[in-house]
PDB file of C-alpha atoms in Angstrom:
ATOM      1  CA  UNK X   1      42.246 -15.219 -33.184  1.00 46.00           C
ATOM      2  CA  UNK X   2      43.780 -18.157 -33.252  1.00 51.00           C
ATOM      3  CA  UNK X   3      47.053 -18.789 -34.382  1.00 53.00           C
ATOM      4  CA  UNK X   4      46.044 -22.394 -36.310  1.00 59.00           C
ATOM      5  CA  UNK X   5      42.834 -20.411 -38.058  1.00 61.00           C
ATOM      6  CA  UNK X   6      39.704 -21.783 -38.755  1.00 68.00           C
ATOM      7  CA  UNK X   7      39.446 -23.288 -42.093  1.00 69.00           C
ATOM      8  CA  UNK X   8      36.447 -22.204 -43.081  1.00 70.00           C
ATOM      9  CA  UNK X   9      37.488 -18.407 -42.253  1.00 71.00           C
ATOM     10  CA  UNK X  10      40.329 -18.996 -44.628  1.00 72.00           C
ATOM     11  CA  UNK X  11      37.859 -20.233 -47.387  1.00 79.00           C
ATOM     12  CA  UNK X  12      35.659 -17.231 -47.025  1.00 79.00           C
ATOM     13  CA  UNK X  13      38.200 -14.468 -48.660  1.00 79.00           C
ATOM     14  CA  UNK X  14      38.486 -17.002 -51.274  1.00 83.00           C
ATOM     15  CA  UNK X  15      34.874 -17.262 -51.775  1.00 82.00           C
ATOM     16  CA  UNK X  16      34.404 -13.847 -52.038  1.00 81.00           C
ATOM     17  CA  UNK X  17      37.320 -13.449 -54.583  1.00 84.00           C
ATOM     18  CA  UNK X  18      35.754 -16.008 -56.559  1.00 85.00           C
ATOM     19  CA  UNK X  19      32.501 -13.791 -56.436  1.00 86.00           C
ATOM     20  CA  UNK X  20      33.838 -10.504 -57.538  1.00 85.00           C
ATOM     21  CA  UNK X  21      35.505 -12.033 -60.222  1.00 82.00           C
ATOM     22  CA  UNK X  22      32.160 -13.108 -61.294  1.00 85.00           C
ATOM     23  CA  UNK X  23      30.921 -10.353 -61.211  1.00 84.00           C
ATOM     24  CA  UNK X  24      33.528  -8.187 -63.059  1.00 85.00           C
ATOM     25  CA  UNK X  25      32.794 -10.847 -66.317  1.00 86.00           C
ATOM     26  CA  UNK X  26      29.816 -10.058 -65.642  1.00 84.00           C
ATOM     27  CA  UNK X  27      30.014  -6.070 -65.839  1.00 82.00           C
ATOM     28  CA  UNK X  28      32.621  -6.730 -68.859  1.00 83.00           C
ATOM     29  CA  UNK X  29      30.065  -8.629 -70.612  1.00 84.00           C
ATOM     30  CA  UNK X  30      27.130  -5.889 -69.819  1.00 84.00           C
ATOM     31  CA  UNK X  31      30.505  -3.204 -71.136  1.00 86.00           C
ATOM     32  CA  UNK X  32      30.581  -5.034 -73.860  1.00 87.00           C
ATOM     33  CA  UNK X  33      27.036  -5.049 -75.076  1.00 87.00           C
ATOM     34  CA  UNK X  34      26.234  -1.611 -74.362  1.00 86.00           C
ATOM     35  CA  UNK X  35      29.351  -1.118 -76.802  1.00 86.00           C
ATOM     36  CA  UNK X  36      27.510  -2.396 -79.557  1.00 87.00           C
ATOM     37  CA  UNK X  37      24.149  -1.135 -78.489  1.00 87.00           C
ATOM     38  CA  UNK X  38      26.104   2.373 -78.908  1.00 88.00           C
ATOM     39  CA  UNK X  39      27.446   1.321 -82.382  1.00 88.00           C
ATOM     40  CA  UNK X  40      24.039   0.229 -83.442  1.00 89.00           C
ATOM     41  CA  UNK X  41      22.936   3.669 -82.771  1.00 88.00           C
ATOM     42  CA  UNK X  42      25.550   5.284 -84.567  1.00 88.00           C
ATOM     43  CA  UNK X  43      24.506   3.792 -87.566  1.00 89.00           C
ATOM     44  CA  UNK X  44      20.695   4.112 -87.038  1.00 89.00           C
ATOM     45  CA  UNK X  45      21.607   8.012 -86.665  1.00 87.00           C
ATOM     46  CA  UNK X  46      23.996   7.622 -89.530  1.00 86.00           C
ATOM     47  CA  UNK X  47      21.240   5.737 -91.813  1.00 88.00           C
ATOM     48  CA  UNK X  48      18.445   8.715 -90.825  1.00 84.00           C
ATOM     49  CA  UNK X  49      20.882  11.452 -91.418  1.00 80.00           C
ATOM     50  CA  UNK X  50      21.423   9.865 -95.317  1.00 81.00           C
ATOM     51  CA  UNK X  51      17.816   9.597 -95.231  1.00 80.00           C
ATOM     52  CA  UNK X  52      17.069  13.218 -94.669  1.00 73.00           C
ATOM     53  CA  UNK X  53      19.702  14.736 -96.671  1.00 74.00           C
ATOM     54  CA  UNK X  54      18.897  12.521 -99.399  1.00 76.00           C
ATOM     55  CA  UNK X  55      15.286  14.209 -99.362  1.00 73.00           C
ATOM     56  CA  UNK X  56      17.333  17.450 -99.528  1.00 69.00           C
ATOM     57  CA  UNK X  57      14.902  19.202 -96.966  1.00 61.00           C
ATOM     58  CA  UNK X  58      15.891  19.214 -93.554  1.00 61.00           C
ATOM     59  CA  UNK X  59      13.003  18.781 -90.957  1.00 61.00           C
ATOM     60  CA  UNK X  60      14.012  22.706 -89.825  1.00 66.00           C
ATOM     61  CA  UNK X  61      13.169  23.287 -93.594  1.00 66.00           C
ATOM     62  CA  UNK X  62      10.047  21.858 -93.299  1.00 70.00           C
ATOM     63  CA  UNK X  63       8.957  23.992 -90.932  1.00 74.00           C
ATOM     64  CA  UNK X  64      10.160  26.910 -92.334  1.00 77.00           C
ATOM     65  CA  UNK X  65       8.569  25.698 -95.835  1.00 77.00           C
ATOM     66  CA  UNK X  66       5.169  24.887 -93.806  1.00 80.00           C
ATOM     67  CA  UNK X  67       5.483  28.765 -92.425  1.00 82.00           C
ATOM     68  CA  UNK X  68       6.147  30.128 -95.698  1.00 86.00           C
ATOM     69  CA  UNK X  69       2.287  28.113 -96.702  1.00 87.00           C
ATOM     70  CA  UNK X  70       0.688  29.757 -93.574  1.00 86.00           C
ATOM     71  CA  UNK X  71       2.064  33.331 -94.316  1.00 87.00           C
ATOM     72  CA  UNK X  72       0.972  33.204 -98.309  1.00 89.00           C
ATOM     73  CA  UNK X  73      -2.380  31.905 -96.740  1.00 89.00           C
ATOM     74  CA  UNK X  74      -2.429  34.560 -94.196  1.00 90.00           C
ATOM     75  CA  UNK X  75      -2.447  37.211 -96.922  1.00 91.00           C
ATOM     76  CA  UNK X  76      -4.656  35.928 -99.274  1.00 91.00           C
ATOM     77  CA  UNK X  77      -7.610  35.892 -96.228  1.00 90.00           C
ATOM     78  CA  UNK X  78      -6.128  39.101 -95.925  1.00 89.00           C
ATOM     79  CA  UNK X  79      -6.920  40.444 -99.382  1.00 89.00           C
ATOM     80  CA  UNK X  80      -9.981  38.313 -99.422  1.00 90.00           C
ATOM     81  CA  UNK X  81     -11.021  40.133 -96.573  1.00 88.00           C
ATOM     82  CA  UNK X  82     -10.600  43.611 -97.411  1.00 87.00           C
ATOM     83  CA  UNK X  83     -12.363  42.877-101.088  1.00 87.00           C
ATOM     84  CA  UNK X  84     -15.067  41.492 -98.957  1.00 87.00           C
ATOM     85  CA  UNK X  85     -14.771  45.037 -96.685  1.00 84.00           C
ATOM     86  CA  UNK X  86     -14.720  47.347-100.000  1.00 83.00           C
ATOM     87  CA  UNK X  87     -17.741  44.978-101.786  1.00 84.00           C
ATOM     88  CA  UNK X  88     -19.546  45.032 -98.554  1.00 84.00           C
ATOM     89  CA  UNK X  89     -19.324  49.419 -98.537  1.00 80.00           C
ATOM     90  CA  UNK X  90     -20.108  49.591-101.829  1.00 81.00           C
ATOM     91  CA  UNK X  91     -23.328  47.189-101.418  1.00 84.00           C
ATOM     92  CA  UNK X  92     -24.235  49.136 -98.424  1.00 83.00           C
ATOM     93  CA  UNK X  93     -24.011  52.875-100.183  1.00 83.00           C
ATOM     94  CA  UNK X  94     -26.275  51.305-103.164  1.00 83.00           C
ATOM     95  CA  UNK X  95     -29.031  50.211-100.445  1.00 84.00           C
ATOM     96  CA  UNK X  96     -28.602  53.767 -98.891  1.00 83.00           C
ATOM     97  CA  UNK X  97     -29.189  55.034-102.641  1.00 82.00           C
ATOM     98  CA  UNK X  98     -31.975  53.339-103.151  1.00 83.00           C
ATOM     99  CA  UNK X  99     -33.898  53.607 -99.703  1.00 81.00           C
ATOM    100  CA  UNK X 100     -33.406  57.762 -99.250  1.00 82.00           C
ATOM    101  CA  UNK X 101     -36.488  58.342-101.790  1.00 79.00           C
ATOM    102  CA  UNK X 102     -38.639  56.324 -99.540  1.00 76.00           C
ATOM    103  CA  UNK X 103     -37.231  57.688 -96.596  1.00 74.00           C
ATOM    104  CA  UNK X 104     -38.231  61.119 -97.414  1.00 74.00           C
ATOM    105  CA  UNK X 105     -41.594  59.768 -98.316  1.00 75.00           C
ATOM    106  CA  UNK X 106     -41.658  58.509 -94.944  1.00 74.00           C
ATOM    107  CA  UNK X 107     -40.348  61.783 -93.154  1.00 74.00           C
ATOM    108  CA  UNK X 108     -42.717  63.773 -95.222  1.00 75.00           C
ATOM    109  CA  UNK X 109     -45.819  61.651 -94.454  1.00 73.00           C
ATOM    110  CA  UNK X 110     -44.103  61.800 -90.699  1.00 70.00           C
ATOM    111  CA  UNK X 111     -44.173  65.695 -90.562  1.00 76.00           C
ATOM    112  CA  UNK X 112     -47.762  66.434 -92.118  1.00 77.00           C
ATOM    113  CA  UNK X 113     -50.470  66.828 -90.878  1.00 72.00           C
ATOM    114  CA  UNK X 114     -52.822  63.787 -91.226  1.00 68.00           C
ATOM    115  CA  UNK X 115     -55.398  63.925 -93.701  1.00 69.00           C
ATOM    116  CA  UNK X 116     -59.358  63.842 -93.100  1.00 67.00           C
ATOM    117  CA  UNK X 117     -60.485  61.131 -93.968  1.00 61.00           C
ATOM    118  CA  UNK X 118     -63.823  62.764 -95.157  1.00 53.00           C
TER     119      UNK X 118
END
């Protein structure tokens, strides 16, 4: 290299100083905003959370309250079911009741000998 330099070698260092001290504003600025994007957010969350505990149910306790609903559901159709299951027996040993005089007539007529028809 020589000893004199090239002036526009010397102007290049400067150049670039100028350019990264651009761009650290730059990243300072961006710093800066997602700062307040992050403070913003805070008090969204903040907001919500007054929300929901104002309403006194938590969305957890929604859930649980919703699977509280299915479970009484579940046993009604339950007990619903088994009526249905006792009503249904009880229907079914009437028809029995009142079919067995017919079926005899039928196994009797079944097991004699048939008539002449003279």
């Amino acid at each position: 290299m020589p000893a004199t330099g090239d002036p526009g070698m010397l102007e290049r260092p400067e150049r670039l100083e100028t350019k990264i001290d651009r761009l650290e504003i730059g990243f300072d600025g961006l710093e800066t905003r997602f700062d307040g994007l992050a403070t913003e957010l805070a008090a969204v969350e903040t907001r919500l959370g007054d929300r929901i505990d104002a309403q006194g149910v938590t969305p957890g306790g929604r859930i649980d309250a919703q699977g509280r609903k299915f479970d009484v559901q579940m046993e009604q159709l339950r007990d619903d079911m088994k009526k249905f299951a006792e009503g249904l027996g009880g229907r079914l040993d009437a028809i029995v009741l009142e079919l067995e005089p017919a079926s005899v007539e039928w196994i009797t007529c079944a097991t004699q000998p048939p008539r002449s028809w003279s």
